Short mmCIF file of C-alpha atoms in Angstrom, two decimals:
data_model
loop_
_atom_site.label_atom_id
_atom_site.label_comp_id
_atom_site.label_asym_id
_atom_site.label_seq_id
_atom_site.Cartn_x
_atom_site.Cartn_y
_atom_site.Cartn_z
CA UNK A 103 0.05 0.09 0.00
CA UNK A 104 1.19 3.28 -1.14
CA UNK A 105 0.94 6.51 -0.12
CA UNK A 106 3.33 9.11 -1.61
CA UNK A 107 1.73 12.62 -0.27
CA UNK A 108 2.34 10.49 3.11
CA UNK A 109 3.82 13.98 5.61
CA UNK A 110 7.14 15.50 5.19
CA UNK A 111 10.58 16.01 7.30
CA UNK A 112 9.70 17.83 10.93
CA UNK A 113 9.92 21.61 9.82
CA UNK A 114 11.38 22.16 13.67
CA UNK A 115 14.27 20.31 15.52
CA UNK A 116 14.20 21.10 18.34
CA UNK A 117 17.49 20.20 20.45
CA UNK A 118 16.86 20.07 24.79
CA UNK A 119 20.59 20.27 26.47
CA UNK A 120 22.61 22.46 29.06
CA UNK A 121 25.06 23.16 26.39
CA UNK A 122 27.40 21.33 28.00
CA UNK A 123 30.96 19.83 26.37
CA UNK A 124 29.16 16.32 26.49
CA UNK A 125 26.77 17.53 24.88
CA UNK A 126 28.07 18.44 21.50
CA UNK A 127 26.77 14.74 20.26
CA UNK A 128 23.27 15.81 20.14
CA UNK A 129 23.95 18.98 19.28
CA UNK A 130 26.24 18.43 16.36
CA UNK A 131 23.35 15.21 15.27
CA UNK A 132 20.44 18.10 15.33
CA UNK A 133 23.05 20.58 12.77
CA UNK A 134 23.52 18.10 10.62
CA UNK A 135 19.43 16.49 10.07
CA UNK A 136 18.50 20.42 10.57
CA UNK A 137 20.71 20.91 7.45
CA UNK A 138 19.80 17.86 5.77
CA UNK A 139 16.34 18.97 6.23
CA UNK A 140 16.63 22.19 5.98
CA UNK A 141 14.50 22.18 9.17
CA UNK A 142 15.03 25.79 11.16
CA UNK A 143 16.50 24.22 14.98
CA UNK A 144 15.25 25.52 18.22
CA UNK A 145 17.90 25.19 21.40
CA UNK A 146 15.59 24.51 24.49
CA UNK A 147 17.72 25.04 27.54
CA UNK A 148 16.08 24.60 31.10
CA UNK A 149 16.78 26.53 34.46
CA UNK A 150 15.82 24.31 37.06
CA UNK A 151 16.27 25.65 40.71
CA UNK A 152 19.12 26.09 43.18
CA UNK A 153 20.77 21.85 44.37
CA UNK A 154 23.19 23.60 46.37
CA UNK A 155 23.45 26.37 49.31
CA UNK A 156 25.38 27.76 47.44
CA UNK A 157 22.83 28.76 44.20
CA UNK A 158 20.53 29.78 46.34
CA UNK A 159 22.09 33.20 46.56
CA UNK A 160 22.62 33.95 41.90
CA UNK A 161 19.32 31.94 42.27
CA UNK A 162 17.29 34.51 44.01
CA UNK A 163 18.87 37.23 41.37
CA UNK A 164 17.54 35.33 38.17
CA UNK A 165 17.01 37.38 36.48
CA UNK A 166 20.79 38.77 35.14
CA UNK A 167 21.95 35.89 35.69
CA UNK A 168 19.86 34.28 33.44
CA UNK A 169 20.25 37.68 30.50
CA UNK A 170 24.56 36.41 31.23
CA UNK A 171 23.87 33.73 31.02
CA UNK A 172 21.84 34.02 27.11
CA UNK A 173 24.57 35.85 26.96
CA UNK A 174 26.75 33.48 27.38
CA UNK A 175 24.91 31.20 25.30
CA UNK A 176 24.16 33.04 22.31
CA UNK A 177 28.13 33.77 21.75
CA UNK A 178 28.97 30.16 22.09
CA UNK A 179 26.01 29.49 19.47
CA UNK A 180 26.54 32.19 17.11
CA UNK A 181 30.51 30.76 17.10
CA UNK A 182 29.80 27.02 17.05
CA UNK A 183 26.96 27.40 14.20
CA UNK A 184 29.36 30.14 12.14
CA UNK A 185 29.04 29.31 7.92
CA UNK A 186 27.16 26.99 8.94
CA UNK A 187 23.94 27.87 6.91
CA UNK A 188 21.71 27.59 9.80
CA UNK A 189 21.25 29.82 12.55
CA UNK A 190 19.27 28.32 15.60
CA UNK A 191 17.13 29.99 17.79
CA UNK A 192 17.74 29.62 21.76
CA UNK A 193 15.24 29.67 24.57
CA UNK A 194 15.97 29.48 27.90
CA UNK A 195 13.52 28.84 29.98
CA UNK A 196 12.80 28.33 34.43
CA UNK A 197 11.14 25.13 35.79
CA UNK A 198 10.76 21.57 35.70
CA UNK A 199 12.79 20.32 33.30
CA UNK A 200 9.56 17.38 31.34
CA UNK A 201 7.78 20.07 31.96
CA UNK A 202 9.48 22.68 30.01
CA UNK A 203 10.66 20.12 27.02
CA UNK A 204 6.48 18.95 26.59
CA UNK A 205 5.72 23.12 26.59
CA UNK A 206 7.55 23.11 24.29
CA UNK A 207 7.93 21.23 22.02
CA UNK A 208 3.57 21.00 21.68
CA UNK A 209 3.89 24.41 20.99
CA UNK A 210 5.67 23.36 17.38
CA UNK A 211 3.35 21.36 14.87
CA UNK A 212 5.47 19.16 13.40
CA UNK A 213 8.70 18.74 15.02
CA UNK A 214 11.64 16.90 16.07
CA UNK A 215 13.37 16.49 19.88
CA UNK A 216 16.76 15.85 20.25
CA UNK A 217 18.82 14.93 23.02
CA UNK A 218 21.70 12.86 24.12
CA UNK A 219 21.74 10.43 27.36
CA UNK A 220 23.57 10.77 29.84
CA UNK A 221 23.03 8.84 33.60
CA UNK A 222 25.39 11.81 35.47
CA UNK A 223 23.43 14.99 34.61
CA UNK A 224 19.68 15.92 35.85
CA UNK A 225 19.17 17.93 32.40
CA UNK A 226 20.58 15.20 30.38
CA UNK A 227 18.94 12.23 32.11
CA UNK A 228 16.53 11.29 29.78
CA UNK A 229 16.73 7.42 29.36
CA UNK A 230 17.52 6.46 33.03
CA UNK A 231 14.91 7.95 34.60
CA UNK A 232 11.48 9.21 35.14
CA UNK A 233 11.79 11.60 32.62
CA UNK A 234 12.21 8.97 29.41
CA UNK A 235 9.30 7.23 30.55
CA UNK A 236 7.27 10.87 30.46
CA UNK A 237 8.48 12.01 27.20
CA UNK A 238 7.95 8.79 25.59
CA UNK A 239 4.34 8.93 26.85
CA UNK A 240 3.41 11.78 26.80
CA UNK A 241 5.67 13.97 23.55
CA UNK A 242 3.00 14.32 20.02
CA UNK A 243 6.46 14.27 18.22
CA UNK A 244 10.09 11.98 17.77
CA UNK A 245 12.15 11.30 20.25
CA UNK A 246 15.90 11.43 19.34
CA UNK A 247 18.51 10.25 21.73
CA UNK A 248 21.60 10.50 20.75
CA UNK A 249 24.84 8.59 21.64
CA UNK A 250 27.15 8.11 18.60
CA UNK A 251 29.39 10.65 16.91
CA UNK A 252 27.90 12.08 13.80
CA UNK A 253 30.10 11.71 10.93
CA UNK A 254 27.40 11.95 8.39
CA UNK A 255 23.97 11.08 7.54
CA UNK A 256 22.11 7.93 8.88
CA UNK A 257 22.91 5.31 6.61
CA UNK A 258 21.86 2.63 8.57
CA UNK A 259 18.64 2.14 9.95
CA UNK A 260 17.18 -0.42 12.18
CA UNK A 261 12.96 -0.79 13.00
CA UNK A 262 12.16 -3.19 15.63
CA UNK A 263 9.14 -5.62 14.28
CA UNK A 264 6.20 -6.48 16.72
CA UNK A 265 3.53 -6.03 14.65
CA UNK A 266 1.79 -3.87 16.30
CA UNK A 267 0.53 -0.33 14.66
CA UNK A 268 3.64 1.34 17.09
CA UNK A 269 5.97 -1.01 14.63
CA UNK A 270 4.12 0.28 11.67
CA UNK A 271 4.49 3.36 12.54
CA UNK A 272 8.14 3.37 13.48
CA UNK A 273 8.43 1.97 9.87
CA UNK A 274 6.68 4.51 8.36
CA UNK A 275 7.85 7.07 9.94
CA UNK A 276 11.95 6.28 9.76
CA UNK A 277 10.74 5.94 5.71
CA UNK A 278 9.32 8.85 5.08
CA UNK A 279 12.54 11.25 7.43
CA UNK A 280 14.95 9.22 6.01
CA UNK A 281 14.56 7.68 1.96
CA UNK A 282 17.13 5.45 0.30
CA UNK A 283 18.25 4.46 3.21
CA UNK A 284 19.16 0.63 3.95
CA UNK A 285 16.63 0.15 6.83
CA UNK A 286 15.97 -3.29 8.30
CA UNK A 287 12.38 -4.09 10.02
CA UNK A 288 13.69 -6.47 13.12
CA UNK A 289 11.74 -9.23 14.53
CA UNK A 290 13.19 -11.40 17.05
CA UNK A 291 11.77 -15.18 18.12
CA UNK A 292 12.15 -14.65 21.36
CA UNK A 293 10.48 -17.70 22.59
CA UNK A 294 13.57 -19.78 20.84
CA UNK A 295 16.67 -20.95 22.42
CA UNK A 296 17.66 -21.78 18.97
CA UNK A 297 16.63 -20.63 15.13
CA UNK A 298 13.68 -22.99 14.02
CA UNK A 299 13.83 -23.37 10.89
CA UNK A 300 9.89 -23.31 10.00
CA UNK A 301 8.94 -20.09 12.47
CA UNK A 302 11.61 -18.27 10.91
CA UNK A 303 10.08 -18.88 7.54
CA UNK A 304 6.17 -18.03 9.30
CA UNK A 305 8.03 -15.03 10.33
CA UNK A 306 9.23 -13.95 7.05
CA UNK A 307 6.08 -14.18 5.56
CA UNK A 308 4.38 -12.25 8.34
CA UNK A 309 7.05 -9.77 8.02
CA UNK A 310 5.88 -9.40 4.44
CA UNK A 311 2.62 -8.61 4.76
CA UNK A 312 3.25 -6.43 7.52
CA UNK A 313 4.87 -4.61 5.06
CA UNK A 314 1.65 -4.81 2.54
CA UNK A 315 0.65 -3.06 5.11
CA UNK A 316 2.05 -0.41 5.04
CA UNK A 317 1.81 2.93 3.88
CA UNK A 318 4.94 4.09 1.66
CA UNK A 319 5.99 6.12 -0.83
CA UNK A 320 6.70 4.20 -3.82
CA UNK A 321 10.05 2.76 -4.13
CA UNK A 322 10.51 2.69 -0.24
CA UNK A 323 10.32 -0.79 0.43
CA UNK A 324 13.12 -1.19 -2.34
CA UNK A 325 16.04 -0.26 0.74
CA UNK A 326 13.57 -2.26 3.31
CA UNK A 327 14.73 -5.46 3.95
CA UNK A 328 13.12 -7.97 6.80
CA UNK A 329 15.55 -10.40 9.11
CA UNK A 330 14.62 -12.24 12.21
CA UNK A 331 16.68 -13.15 15.40
CA UNK A 332 15.50 -15.19 18.56
CA UNK A 333 16.73 -15.04 21.70
CA UNK A 334 16.29 -11.94 23.93
CA UNK A 335 15.28 -9.19 22.36
CA UNK A 336 17.61 -6.75 24.06
CA UNK A 337 21.10 -9.17 23.46
CA UNK A 338 19.50 -10.17 20.72
CA UNK A 339 19.34 -6.77 19.24
CA UNK A 340 21.77 -5.16 20.82
CA UNK A 341 24.62 -7.95 18.81
CA UNK A 342 23.51 -7.19 15.60
CA UNK A 343 22.87 -2.68 15.48
CA UNK A 344 27.13 -3.98 16.69
CA UNK A 345 27.62 -6.03 13.95
CA UNK A 346 26.26 -4.64 11.24
CA UNK A 347 27.24 -0.98 12.66
CA UNK A 348 23.85 -0.22 12.85
CA UNK A 349 23.26 4.10 13.31
CA UNK A 350 20.17 4.25 14.02
CA UNK A 351 17.58 1.94 15.93
CA UNK A 352 13.46 3.24 15.77
CA UNK A 353 11.12 2.23 18.26
CA UNK A 354 7.72 2.30 17.60
CA UNK A 355 6.19 3.34 21.81
CA UNK A 356 3.33 1.95 22.67
CA UNK A 357 0.96 4.43 24.64
CA UNK A 358 -2.11 2.27 26.59
CA UNK A 359 1.14 0.43 28.23
CA UNK A 360 4.35 2.72 29.30
CA UNK A 361 7.30 2.72 28.09
CA UNK A 362 8.78 -0.41 30.47
CA UNK A 363 6.81 -2.83 28.15
CA UNK A 364 8.02 -1.22 24.13
CA UNK A 365 7.71 -4.10 22.69
CA UNK A 366 7.65 -7.90 22.44
CA UNK A 367 6.51 -7.69 26.26
CA UNK A 368 10.18 -6.56 26.89
CA UNK A 369 11.50 -3.41 29.19
CA UNK A 370 12.58 -0.39 27.50
CA UNK A 371 14.98 0.45 29.55
CA UNK A 372 16.56 -2.61 29.30
CA UNK A 373 17.08 -2.74 25.47
CA UNK A 374 17.76 0.88 25.61
CA UNK A 375 21.03 0.58 27.93
CA UNK A 376 21.94 -2.35 25.68
CA UNK A 377 21.73 0.17 22.34
CA UNK A 378 24.96 2.10 21.71
CA UNK A 379 23.75 3.61 18.57
CA UNK A 380 20.90 6.51 18.15
CA UNK A 381 17.37 5.65 19.47
CA UNK A 382 13.87 7.12 17.80
CA UNK A 383 11.08 6.23 19.67
CA UNK A 384 7.47 6.91 17.80
CA UNK A 385 4.34 6.63 19.89
CA UNK A 386 2.18 4.77 17.84
CA UNK A 387 -0.73 7.08 16.82
CA UNK A 388 -3.33 4.18 17.97
CA UNK A 389 -4.68 4.03 21.16
CA UNK A 390 -3.98 -0.07 20.95
CA UNK A 391 -2.47 -2.83 19.56
CA UNK A 392 -3.08 -4.44 16.46
CA UNK A 393 -0.61 -7.07 16.00
#
C-alpha cells in the first residue's frame, strides 16, 4: 500500500541541551539533520532551581543570572554555527525539565525532539529515569536520543517489529524521514533459544504481509529488508546493531502500556541501555495494538 503524499520531514528540530561539553554529540546531530531537512533548529535549555546552598543567592537574582547565561550561550552558538548556513534560535526557560520540553515542543505543530543520553546529569538523564517515560508517553513528536558521533547522515537503520500499530508507525516514519537509506525490519523470536526453520520462514512471511499493510512512498520498499533473530530481544538487537554497525534504531512506543513495554513484552529500559547507537522513539498513533 503506497501513499506518496504522506507527511514531510519535520519543519522544526528542538534540541534539549544544557550546552555542556558532553552535549556536543546531540548538537552535532541536530545540526546535521537541520541542514539535511532544511528545518528550523530551536535550542532549548532549562534552568532548574538551586541544588546547593551556594546556588541559592544567584537563583534569587535569577533575572540578571538568566540574562548573563543567555548572552554567553548566544555567543557560543554564534561561534558554533558560524558559516554553517544555520541560524538556530535559543530558548531559555525555568522550571521542571520534562514539563518544559513538553510545553515548548507542544507549541510546535511539526517537530522532532533531540537530546543526549547520560546518567550523570539531571538535565540529560532522559533514558535512565522517569523523564524518558513521560516524554515517550506524552510527547506527540518523535524523540531522538543521540549517543554516537555524527559522521554524516544516517545510512544503516533498524526498525524493531512486533507487528503492532506502534511498529507500523515506526517503519512508516523511518522510511519517510530517511528515504533511500537501508532499513532493516527486525523481528525477534523471543521464545526460541535456537532458530527453527519453520518458525523463521513463518516470521519472514508475516513480515512481508506487515510490509504490505504499511503506507510507504513509491520505491521505498526496495530499500527495506526483513530479518528474523532469536533469543532475548535486548541482547539480540544489541548484538546485531554492533555487528552491522547500525547507526539508528527506531522503536515504536505503545502509549496504553507505558514505556516499560515497548515491544515483545521487553522492558525498554533494558534494551535502551544495551544499545550503543542512536535511538528514535515514536509513539503509536493508535491507542491499541493490532498485532
